[in-house]
Coordinates of N, CA and C in Angstrom, one line a residue:
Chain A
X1 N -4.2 -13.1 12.8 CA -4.0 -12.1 11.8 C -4.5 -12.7 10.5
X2 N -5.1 -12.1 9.6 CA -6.0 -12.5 8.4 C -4.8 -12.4 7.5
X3 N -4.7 -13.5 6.5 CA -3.5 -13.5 5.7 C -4.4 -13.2 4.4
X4 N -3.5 -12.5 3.4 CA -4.3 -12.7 2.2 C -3.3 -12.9 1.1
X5 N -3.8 -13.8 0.3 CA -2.8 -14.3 -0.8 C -3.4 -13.8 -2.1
X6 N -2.3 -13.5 -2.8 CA -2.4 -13.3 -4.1 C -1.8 -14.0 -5.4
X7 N -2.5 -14.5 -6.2 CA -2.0 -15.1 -7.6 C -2.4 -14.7 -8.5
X8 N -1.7 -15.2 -9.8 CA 0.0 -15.3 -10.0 C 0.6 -14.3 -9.3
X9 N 2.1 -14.8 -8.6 CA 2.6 -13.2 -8.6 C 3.2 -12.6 -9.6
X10 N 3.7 -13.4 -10.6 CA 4.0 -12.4 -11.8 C 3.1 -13.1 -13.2
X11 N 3.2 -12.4 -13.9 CA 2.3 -12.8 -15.3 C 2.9 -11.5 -16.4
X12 N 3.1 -12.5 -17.3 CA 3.8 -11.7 -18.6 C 3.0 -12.3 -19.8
X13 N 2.3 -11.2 -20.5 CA 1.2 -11.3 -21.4 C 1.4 -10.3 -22.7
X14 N 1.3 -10.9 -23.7 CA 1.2 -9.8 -25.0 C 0.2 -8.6 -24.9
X15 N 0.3 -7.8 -25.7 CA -0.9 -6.7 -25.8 C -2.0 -7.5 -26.5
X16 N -3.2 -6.9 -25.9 CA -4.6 -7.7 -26.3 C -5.0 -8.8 -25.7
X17 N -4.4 -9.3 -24.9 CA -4.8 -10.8 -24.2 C -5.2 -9.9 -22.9
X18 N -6.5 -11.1 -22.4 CA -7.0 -11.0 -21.5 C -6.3 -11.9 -20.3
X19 N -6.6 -11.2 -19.0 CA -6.3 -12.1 -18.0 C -6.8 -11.8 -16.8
X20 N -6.7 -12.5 -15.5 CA -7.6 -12.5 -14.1 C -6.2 -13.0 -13.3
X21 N -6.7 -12.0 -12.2 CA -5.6 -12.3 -11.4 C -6.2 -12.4 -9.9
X22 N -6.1 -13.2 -8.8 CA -6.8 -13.4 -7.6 C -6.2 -12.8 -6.1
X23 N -7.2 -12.3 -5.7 CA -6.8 -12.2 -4.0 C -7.9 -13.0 -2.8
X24 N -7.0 -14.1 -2.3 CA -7.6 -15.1 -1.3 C -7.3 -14.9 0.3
X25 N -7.9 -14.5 1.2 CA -8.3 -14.3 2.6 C -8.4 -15.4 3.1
X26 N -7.8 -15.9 4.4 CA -7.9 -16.7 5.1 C -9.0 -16.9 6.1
X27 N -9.4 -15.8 6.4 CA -11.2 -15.6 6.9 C -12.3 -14.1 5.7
X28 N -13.2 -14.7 6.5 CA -14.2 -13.5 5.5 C -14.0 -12.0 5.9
X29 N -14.1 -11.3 5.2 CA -13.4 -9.7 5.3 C -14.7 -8.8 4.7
X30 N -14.9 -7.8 5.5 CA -16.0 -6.8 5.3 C -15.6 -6.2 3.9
X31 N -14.9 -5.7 3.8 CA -14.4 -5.2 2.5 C -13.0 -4.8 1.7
X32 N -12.3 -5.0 0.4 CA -11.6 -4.6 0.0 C -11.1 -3.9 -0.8
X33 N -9.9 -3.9 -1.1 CA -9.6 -3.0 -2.1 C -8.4 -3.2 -2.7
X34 N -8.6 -2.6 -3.9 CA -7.4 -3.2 -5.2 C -6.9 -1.7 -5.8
X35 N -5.5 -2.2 -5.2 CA -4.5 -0.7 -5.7 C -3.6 -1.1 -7.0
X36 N -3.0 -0.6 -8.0 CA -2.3 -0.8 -9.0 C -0.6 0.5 -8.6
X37 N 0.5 -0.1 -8.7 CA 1.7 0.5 -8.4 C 2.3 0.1 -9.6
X38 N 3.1 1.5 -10.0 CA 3.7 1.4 -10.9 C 5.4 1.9 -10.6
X39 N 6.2 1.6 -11.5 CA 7.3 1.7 -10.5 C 8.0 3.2 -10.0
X40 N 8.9 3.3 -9.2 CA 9.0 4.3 -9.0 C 7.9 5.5 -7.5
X41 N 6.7 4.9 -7.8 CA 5.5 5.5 -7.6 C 4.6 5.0 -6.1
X42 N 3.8 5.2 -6.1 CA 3.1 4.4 -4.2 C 1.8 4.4 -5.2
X43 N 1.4 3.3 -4.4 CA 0.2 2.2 -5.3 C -1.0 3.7 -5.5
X44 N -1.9 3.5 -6.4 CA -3.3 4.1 -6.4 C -4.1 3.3 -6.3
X45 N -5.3 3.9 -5.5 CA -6.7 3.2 -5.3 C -7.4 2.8 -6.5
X46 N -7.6 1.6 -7.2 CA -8.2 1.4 -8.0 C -9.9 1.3 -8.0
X47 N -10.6 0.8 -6.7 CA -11.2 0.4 -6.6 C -11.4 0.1 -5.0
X48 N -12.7 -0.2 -4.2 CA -13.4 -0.4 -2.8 C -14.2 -1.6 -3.0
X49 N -14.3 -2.8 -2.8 CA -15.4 -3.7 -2.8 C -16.1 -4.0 -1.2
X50 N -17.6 -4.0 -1.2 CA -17.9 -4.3 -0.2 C -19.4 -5.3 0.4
X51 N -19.7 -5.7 -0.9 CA -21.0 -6.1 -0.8 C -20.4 -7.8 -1.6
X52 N -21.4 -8.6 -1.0 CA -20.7 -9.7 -1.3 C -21.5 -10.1 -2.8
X53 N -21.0 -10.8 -3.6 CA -20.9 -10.8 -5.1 C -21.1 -9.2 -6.3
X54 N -20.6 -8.7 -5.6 CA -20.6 -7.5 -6.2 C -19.5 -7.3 -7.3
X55 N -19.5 -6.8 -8.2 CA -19.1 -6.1 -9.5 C -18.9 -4.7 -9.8
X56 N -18.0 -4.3 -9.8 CA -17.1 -2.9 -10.5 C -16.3 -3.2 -11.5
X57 N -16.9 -2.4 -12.6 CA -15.8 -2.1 -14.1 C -15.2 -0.9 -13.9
X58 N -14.0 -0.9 -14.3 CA -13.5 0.3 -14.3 C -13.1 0.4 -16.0
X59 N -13.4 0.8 -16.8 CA -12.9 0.7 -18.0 C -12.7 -0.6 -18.4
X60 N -11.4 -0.7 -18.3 CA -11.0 -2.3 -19.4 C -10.8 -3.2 -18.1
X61 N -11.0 -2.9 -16.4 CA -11.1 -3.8 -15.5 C -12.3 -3.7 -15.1
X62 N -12.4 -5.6 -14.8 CA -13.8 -5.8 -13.5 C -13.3 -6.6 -12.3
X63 N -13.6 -6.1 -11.6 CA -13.4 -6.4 -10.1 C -14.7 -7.4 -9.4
X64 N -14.2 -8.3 -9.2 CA -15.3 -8.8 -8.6 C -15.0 -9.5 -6.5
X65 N -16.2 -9.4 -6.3 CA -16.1 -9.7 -4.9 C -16.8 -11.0 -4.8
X66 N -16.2 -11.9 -3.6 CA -16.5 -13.1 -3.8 C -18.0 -13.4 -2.9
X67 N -19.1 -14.2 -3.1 CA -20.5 -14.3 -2.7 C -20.0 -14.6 -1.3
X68 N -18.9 -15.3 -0.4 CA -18.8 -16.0 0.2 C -17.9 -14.5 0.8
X69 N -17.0 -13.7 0.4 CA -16.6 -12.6 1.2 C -15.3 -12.9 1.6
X70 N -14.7 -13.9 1.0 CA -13.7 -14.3 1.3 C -12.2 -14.7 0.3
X71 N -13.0 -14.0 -1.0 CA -12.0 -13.8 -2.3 C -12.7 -12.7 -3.3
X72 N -11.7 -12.2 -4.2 CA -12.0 -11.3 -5.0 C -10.8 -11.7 -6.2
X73 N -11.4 -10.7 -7.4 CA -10.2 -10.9 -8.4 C -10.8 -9.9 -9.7
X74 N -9.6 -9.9 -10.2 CA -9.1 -8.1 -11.3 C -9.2 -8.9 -12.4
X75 N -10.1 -8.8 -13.2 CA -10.3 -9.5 -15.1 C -9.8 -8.3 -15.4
X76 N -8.6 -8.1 -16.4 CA -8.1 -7.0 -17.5 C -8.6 -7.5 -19.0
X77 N -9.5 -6.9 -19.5 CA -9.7 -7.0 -21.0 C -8.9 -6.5 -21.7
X78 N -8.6 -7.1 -23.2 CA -7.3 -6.3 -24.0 C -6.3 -5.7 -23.3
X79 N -5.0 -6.1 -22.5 CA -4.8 -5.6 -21.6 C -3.8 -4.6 -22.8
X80 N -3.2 -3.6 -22.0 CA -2.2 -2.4 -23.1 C -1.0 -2.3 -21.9
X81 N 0.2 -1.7 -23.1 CA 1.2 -1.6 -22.2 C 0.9 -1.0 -20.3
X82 N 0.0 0.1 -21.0 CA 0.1 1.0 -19.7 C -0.3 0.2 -18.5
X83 N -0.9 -0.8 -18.9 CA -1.6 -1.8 -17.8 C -0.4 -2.1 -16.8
X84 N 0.5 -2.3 -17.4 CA 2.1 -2.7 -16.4 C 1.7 -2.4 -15.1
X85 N 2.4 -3.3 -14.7 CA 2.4 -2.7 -12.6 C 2.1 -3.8 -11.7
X86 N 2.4 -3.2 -10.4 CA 1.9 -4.8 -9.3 C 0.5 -3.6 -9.2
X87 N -0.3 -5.1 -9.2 CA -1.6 -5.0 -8.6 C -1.7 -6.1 -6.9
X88 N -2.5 -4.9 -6.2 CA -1.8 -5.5 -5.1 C -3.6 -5.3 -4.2
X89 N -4.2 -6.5 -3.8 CA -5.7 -6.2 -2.6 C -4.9 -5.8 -1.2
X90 N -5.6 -5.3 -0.6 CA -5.8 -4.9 0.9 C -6.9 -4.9 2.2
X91 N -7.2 -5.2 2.8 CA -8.0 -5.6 3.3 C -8.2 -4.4 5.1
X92 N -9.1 -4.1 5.3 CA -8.9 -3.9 6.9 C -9.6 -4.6 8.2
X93 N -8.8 -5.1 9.4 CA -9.0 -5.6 9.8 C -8.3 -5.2 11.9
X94 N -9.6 -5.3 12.7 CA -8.7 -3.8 13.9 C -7.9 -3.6 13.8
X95 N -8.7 -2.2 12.6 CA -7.8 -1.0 12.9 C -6.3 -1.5 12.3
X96 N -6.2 -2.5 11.8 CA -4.8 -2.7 11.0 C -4.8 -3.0 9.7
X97 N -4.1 -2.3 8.5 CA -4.2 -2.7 7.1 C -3.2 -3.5 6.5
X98 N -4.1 -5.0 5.9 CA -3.2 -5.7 5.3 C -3.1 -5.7 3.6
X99 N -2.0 -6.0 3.4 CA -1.6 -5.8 1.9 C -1.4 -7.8 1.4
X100 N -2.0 -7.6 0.1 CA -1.2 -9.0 -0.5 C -0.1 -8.8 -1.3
X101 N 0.9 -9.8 -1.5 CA 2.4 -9.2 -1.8 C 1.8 -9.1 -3.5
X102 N 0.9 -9.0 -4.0 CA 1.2 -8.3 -5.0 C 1.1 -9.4 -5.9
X103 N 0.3 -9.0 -7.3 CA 1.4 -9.4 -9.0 C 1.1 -8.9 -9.9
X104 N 2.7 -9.3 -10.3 CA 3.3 -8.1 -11.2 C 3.1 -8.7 -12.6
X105 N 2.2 -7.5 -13.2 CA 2.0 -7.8 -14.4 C 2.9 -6.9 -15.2
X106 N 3.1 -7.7 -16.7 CA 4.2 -6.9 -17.5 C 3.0 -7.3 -18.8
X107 N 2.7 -6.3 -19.5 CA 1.9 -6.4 -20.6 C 2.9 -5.7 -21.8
X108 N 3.4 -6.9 -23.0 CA 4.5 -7.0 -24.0 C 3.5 -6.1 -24.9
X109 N 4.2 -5.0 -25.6 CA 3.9 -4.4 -26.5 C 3.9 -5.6 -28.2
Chain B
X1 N -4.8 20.6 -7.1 CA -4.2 19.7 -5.4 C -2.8 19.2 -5.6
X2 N -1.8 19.9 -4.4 CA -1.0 18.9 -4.6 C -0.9 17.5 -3.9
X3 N -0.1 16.2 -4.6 CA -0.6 15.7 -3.9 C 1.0 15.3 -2.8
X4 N 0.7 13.6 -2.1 CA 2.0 13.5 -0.6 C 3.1 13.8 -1.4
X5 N 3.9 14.1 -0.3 CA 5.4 14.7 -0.7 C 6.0 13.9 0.2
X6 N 6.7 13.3 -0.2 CA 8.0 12.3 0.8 C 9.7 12.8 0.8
X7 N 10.2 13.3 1.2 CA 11.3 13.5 1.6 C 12.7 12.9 2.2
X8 N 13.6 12.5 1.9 CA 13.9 12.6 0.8 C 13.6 11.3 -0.3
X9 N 13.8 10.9 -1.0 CA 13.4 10.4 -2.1 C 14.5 8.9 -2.2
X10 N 15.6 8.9 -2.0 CA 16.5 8.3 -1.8 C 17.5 8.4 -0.3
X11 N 17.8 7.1 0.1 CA 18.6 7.9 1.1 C 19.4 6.2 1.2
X12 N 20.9 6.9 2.0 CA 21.9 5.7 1.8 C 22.3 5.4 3.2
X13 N 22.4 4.7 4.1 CA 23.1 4.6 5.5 C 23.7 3.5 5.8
X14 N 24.4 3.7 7.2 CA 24.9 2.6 7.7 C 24.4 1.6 8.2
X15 N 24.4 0.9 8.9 CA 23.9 -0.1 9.6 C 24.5 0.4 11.1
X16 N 23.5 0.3 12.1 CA 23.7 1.3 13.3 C 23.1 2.7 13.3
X17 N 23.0 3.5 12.5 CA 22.8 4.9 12.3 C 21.5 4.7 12.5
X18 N 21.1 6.2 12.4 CA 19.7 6.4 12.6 C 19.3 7.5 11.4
X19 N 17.5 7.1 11.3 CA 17.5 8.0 9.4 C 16.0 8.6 10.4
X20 N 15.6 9.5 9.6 CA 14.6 10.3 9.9 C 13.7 10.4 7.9
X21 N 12.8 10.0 8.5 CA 11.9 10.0 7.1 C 10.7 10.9 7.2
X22 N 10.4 12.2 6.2 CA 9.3 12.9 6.5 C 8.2 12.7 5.3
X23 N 7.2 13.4 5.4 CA 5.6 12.8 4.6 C 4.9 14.1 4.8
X24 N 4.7 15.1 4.0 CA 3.7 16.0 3.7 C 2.5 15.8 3.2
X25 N 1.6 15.6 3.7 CA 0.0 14.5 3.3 C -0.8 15.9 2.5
X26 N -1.6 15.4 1.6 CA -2.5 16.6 0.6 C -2.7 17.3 1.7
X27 N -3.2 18.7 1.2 CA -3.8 19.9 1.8 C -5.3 19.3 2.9
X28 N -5.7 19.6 3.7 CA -7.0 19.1 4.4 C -6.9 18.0 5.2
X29 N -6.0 16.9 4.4 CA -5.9 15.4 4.9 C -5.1 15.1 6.4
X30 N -6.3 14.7 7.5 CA -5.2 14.6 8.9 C -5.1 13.6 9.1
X31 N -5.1 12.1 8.5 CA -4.5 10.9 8.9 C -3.5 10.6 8.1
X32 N -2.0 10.1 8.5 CA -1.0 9.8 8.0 C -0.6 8.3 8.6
X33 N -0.6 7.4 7.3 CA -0.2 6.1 7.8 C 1.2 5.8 7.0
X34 N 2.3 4.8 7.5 CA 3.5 4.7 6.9 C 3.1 3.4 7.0
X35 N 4.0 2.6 5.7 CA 4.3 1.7 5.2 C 5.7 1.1 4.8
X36 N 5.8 -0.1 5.0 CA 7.6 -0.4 4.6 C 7.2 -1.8 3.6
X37 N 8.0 -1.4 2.2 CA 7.7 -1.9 1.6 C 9.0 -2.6 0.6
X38 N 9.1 -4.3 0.8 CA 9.9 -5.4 0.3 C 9.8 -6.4 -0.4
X39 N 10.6 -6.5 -1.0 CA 10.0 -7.5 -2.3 C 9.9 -9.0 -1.4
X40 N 10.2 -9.5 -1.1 CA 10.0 -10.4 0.4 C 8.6 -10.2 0.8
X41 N 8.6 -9.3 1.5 CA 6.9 -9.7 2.8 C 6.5 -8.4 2.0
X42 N 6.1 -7.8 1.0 CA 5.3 -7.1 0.5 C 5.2 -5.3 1.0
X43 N 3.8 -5.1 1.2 CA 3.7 -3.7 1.7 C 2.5 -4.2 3.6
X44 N 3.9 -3.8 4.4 CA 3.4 -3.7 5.8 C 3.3 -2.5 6.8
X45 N 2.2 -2.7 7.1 CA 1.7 -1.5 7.6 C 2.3 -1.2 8.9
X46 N 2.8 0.0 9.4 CA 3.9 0.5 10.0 C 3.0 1.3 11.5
X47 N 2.5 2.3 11.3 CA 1.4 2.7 12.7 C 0.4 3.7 11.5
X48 N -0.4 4.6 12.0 CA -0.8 5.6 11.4 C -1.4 6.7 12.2
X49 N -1.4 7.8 12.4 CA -1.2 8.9 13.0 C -2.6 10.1 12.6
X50 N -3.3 10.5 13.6 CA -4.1 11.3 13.3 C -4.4 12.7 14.5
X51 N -5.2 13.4 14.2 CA -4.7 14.6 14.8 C -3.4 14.3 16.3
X52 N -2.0 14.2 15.4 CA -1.2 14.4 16.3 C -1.0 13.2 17.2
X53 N -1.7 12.0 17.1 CA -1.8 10.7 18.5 C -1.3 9.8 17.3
X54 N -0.9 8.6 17.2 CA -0.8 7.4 16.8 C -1.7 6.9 17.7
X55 N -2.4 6.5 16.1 CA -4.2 5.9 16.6 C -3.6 4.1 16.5
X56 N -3.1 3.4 15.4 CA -2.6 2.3 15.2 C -1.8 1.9 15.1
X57 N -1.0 0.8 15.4 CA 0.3 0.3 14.7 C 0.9 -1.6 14.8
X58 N 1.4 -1.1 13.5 CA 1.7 -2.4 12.8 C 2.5 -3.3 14.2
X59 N 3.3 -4.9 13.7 CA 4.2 -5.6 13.9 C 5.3 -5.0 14.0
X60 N 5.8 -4.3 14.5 CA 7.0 -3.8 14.2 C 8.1 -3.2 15.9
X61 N 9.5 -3.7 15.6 CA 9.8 -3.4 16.7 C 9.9 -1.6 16.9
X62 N 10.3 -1.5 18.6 CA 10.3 0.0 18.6 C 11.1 0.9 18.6
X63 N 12.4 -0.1 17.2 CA 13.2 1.3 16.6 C 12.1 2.0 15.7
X64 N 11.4 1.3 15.9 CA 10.6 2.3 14.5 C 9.6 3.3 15.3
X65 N 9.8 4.1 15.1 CA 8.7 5.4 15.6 C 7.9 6.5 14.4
X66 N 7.4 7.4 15.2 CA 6.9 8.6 14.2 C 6.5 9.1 15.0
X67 N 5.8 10.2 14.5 CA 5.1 11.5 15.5 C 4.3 12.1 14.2
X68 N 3.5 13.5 14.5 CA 2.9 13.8 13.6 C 2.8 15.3 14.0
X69 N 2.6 16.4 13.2 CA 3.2 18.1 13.5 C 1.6 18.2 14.1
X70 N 1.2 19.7 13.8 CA -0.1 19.8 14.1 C -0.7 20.2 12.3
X71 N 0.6 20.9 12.0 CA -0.2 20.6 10.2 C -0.3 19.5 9.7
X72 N -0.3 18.4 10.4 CA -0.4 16.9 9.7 C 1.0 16.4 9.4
X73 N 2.5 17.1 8.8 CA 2.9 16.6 8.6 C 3.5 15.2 9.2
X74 N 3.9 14.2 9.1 CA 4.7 13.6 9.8 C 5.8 12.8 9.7
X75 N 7.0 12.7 10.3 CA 8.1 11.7 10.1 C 8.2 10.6 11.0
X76 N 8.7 10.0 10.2 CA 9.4 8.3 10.5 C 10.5 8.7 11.1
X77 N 11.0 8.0 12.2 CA 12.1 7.5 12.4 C 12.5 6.4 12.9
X78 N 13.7 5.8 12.1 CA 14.1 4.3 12.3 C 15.3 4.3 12.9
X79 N 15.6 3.7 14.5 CA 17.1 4.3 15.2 C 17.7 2.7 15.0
X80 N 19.1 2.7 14.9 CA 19.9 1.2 15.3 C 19.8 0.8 13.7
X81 N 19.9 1.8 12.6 CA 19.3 0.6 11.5 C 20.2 -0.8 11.1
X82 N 19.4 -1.8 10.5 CA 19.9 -3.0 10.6 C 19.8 -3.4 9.0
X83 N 20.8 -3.9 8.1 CA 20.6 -4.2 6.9 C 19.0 -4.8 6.0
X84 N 18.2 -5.1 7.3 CA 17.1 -6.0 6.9 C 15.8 -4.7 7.0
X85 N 16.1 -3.4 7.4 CA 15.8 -2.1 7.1 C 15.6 -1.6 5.4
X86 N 16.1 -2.0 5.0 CA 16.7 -1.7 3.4 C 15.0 -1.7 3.1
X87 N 14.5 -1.1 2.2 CA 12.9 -1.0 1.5 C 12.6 0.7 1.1
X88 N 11.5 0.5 0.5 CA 10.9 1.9 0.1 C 10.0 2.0 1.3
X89 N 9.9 2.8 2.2 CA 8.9 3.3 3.1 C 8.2 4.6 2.5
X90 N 6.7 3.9 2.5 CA 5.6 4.9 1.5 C 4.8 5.3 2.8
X91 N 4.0 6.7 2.4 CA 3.3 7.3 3.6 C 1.9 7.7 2.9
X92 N 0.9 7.4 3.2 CA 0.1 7.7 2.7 C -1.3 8.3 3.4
X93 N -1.9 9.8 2.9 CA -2.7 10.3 3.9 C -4.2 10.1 3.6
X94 N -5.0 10.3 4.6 CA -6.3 10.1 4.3 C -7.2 11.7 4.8
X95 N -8.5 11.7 4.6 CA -9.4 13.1 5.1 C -9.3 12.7 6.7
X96 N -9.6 11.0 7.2 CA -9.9 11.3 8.2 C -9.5 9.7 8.4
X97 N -9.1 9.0 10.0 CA -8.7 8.1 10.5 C -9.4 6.9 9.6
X98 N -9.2 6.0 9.8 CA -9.8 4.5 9.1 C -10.0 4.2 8.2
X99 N -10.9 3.7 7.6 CA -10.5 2.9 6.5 C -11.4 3.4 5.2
X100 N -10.5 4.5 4.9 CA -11.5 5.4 3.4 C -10.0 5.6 2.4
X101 N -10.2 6.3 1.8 CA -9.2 6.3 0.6 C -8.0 7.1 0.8
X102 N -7.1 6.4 0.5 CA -6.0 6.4 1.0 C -4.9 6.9 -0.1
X103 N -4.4 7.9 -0.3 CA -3.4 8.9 -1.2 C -2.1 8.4 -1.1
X104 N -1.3 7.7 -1.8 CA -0.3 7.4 -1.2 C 0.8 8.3 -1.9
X105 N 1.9 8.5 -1.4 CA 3.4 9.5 -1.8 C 4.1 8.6 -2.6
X106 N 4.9 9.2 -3.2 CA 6.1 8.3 -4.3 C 7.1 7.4 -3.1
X107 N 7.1 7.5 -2.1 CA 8.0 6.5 -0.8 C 9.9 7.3 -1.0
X108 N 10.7 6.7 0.0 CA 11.3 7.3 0.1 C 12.7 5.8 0.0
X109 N 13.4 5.7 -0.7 CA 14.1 4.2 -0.5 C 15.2 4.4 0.2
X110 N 15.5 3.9 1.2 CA 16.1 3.6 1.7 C 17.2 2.1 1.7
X111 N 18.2 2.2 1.8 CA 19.5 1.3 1.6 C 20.1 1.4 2.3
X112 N 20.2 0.8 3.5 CA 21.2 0.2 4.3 C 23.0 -0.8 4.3
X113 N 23.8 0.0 4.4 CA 25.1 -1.3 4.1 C 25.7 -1.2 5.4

């Protein structure tokens, strides 16, 4: 079973500070993906990565995929309250979807 | 669009009982996958269901079931529950089986005593 780890799991940051947060696979993985959950709510798709060193901005996030296929990680620029939430990668692997436990960012007004 | 609808929203039980969880997936969308989600082991993937068959499924023993209507809708059900049942089980649908974008519902929490 392909494990995938995620760090920090939590991080607590003022408004305006930047930060990177990681997801690490125990083998190489065709492709991922990075959901953001806020509470209350079931995660949203933030993003699909699938080519190895590949790059997606999404606004004030960039996503990057690792050359090697076997890590990825979420840069937040100026992060803002609304940023709050677990950000959480996922991976598929036959026919079964794995989740990393997540981290929970809290961005201080 | 509207989007998943999870039913009910909260729910309280015994330990032993049996709960029934349902999942209204967007309009169009025929795959339905469930999820059980704890602050412990995270968000684990449960089976997922498409026209009507459970195409995959998680680690999980087989109190845990589901089925799926022919409108897509589909329920969870968990029989014998056991305190370590306790989590948000989220359902989320897709247009079509495997691995494309995935809609997920507000989840349904569940609490076991």
């Amino acid at each position: 079973t392909q494990l995938l780890e995620q760090s920090p799991q939590f991080l607590s940051i003022q408004e305006g500070e930047n930060l990177t947060v990681y997801c690490n696979s125990s083998s190489v993985f065709s492709s991922l993906q990075w959901y953001r959950q806020e509470p209350g709510e079931g995660p949203v798709l933030l993003v699909t990565v699938v080519t190895g060193g590949e790059v997606k901005k999404l606004k004030r996030l960039t996503f990057q995929f690792g050359d090697a296929r076997k890590d990825s990680s979420l840069h937040i620029t100026a992060a803002q309250p609304g940023d709050t939430g677990l950000y959480l990668c996922a991976l598929r692997e036959a026919q079964k979807v794995t989740f990393g436990i997540g981290t929970k960012l809290q961005v201080i007004p | 669009k509207a989007g998943v609808t999870q039913t009910p929203r909260y729910l309280i039980k015994t330990r032993g009982q049996q709960v029934t969880l349902s999942c209204s997936p967007i309009s169009g969308h025929r795959s339905v996958s469930w999820y059980q989600q704890t602050p412990g082991q995270g968000l684990q993937f449960l089976f997922e269901y498409f026209s009507e068959t459970q195409r995959n499924k998680g680690n999980f023993p087989g109190r845990f079931s589901g089925r799926q209507f022919s409108n897509s809708r589909s329920e969870m059900n968990v029989s014998t529950l056991e305190l370590g049942d306790s989590a948000l089980y989220l359902c989320a649908s897709s247009v079509r089986q495997g691995w494309n974008e995935q809609y997920f519902g507000p989840g349904t929490r569940l609490t076991v005593t």
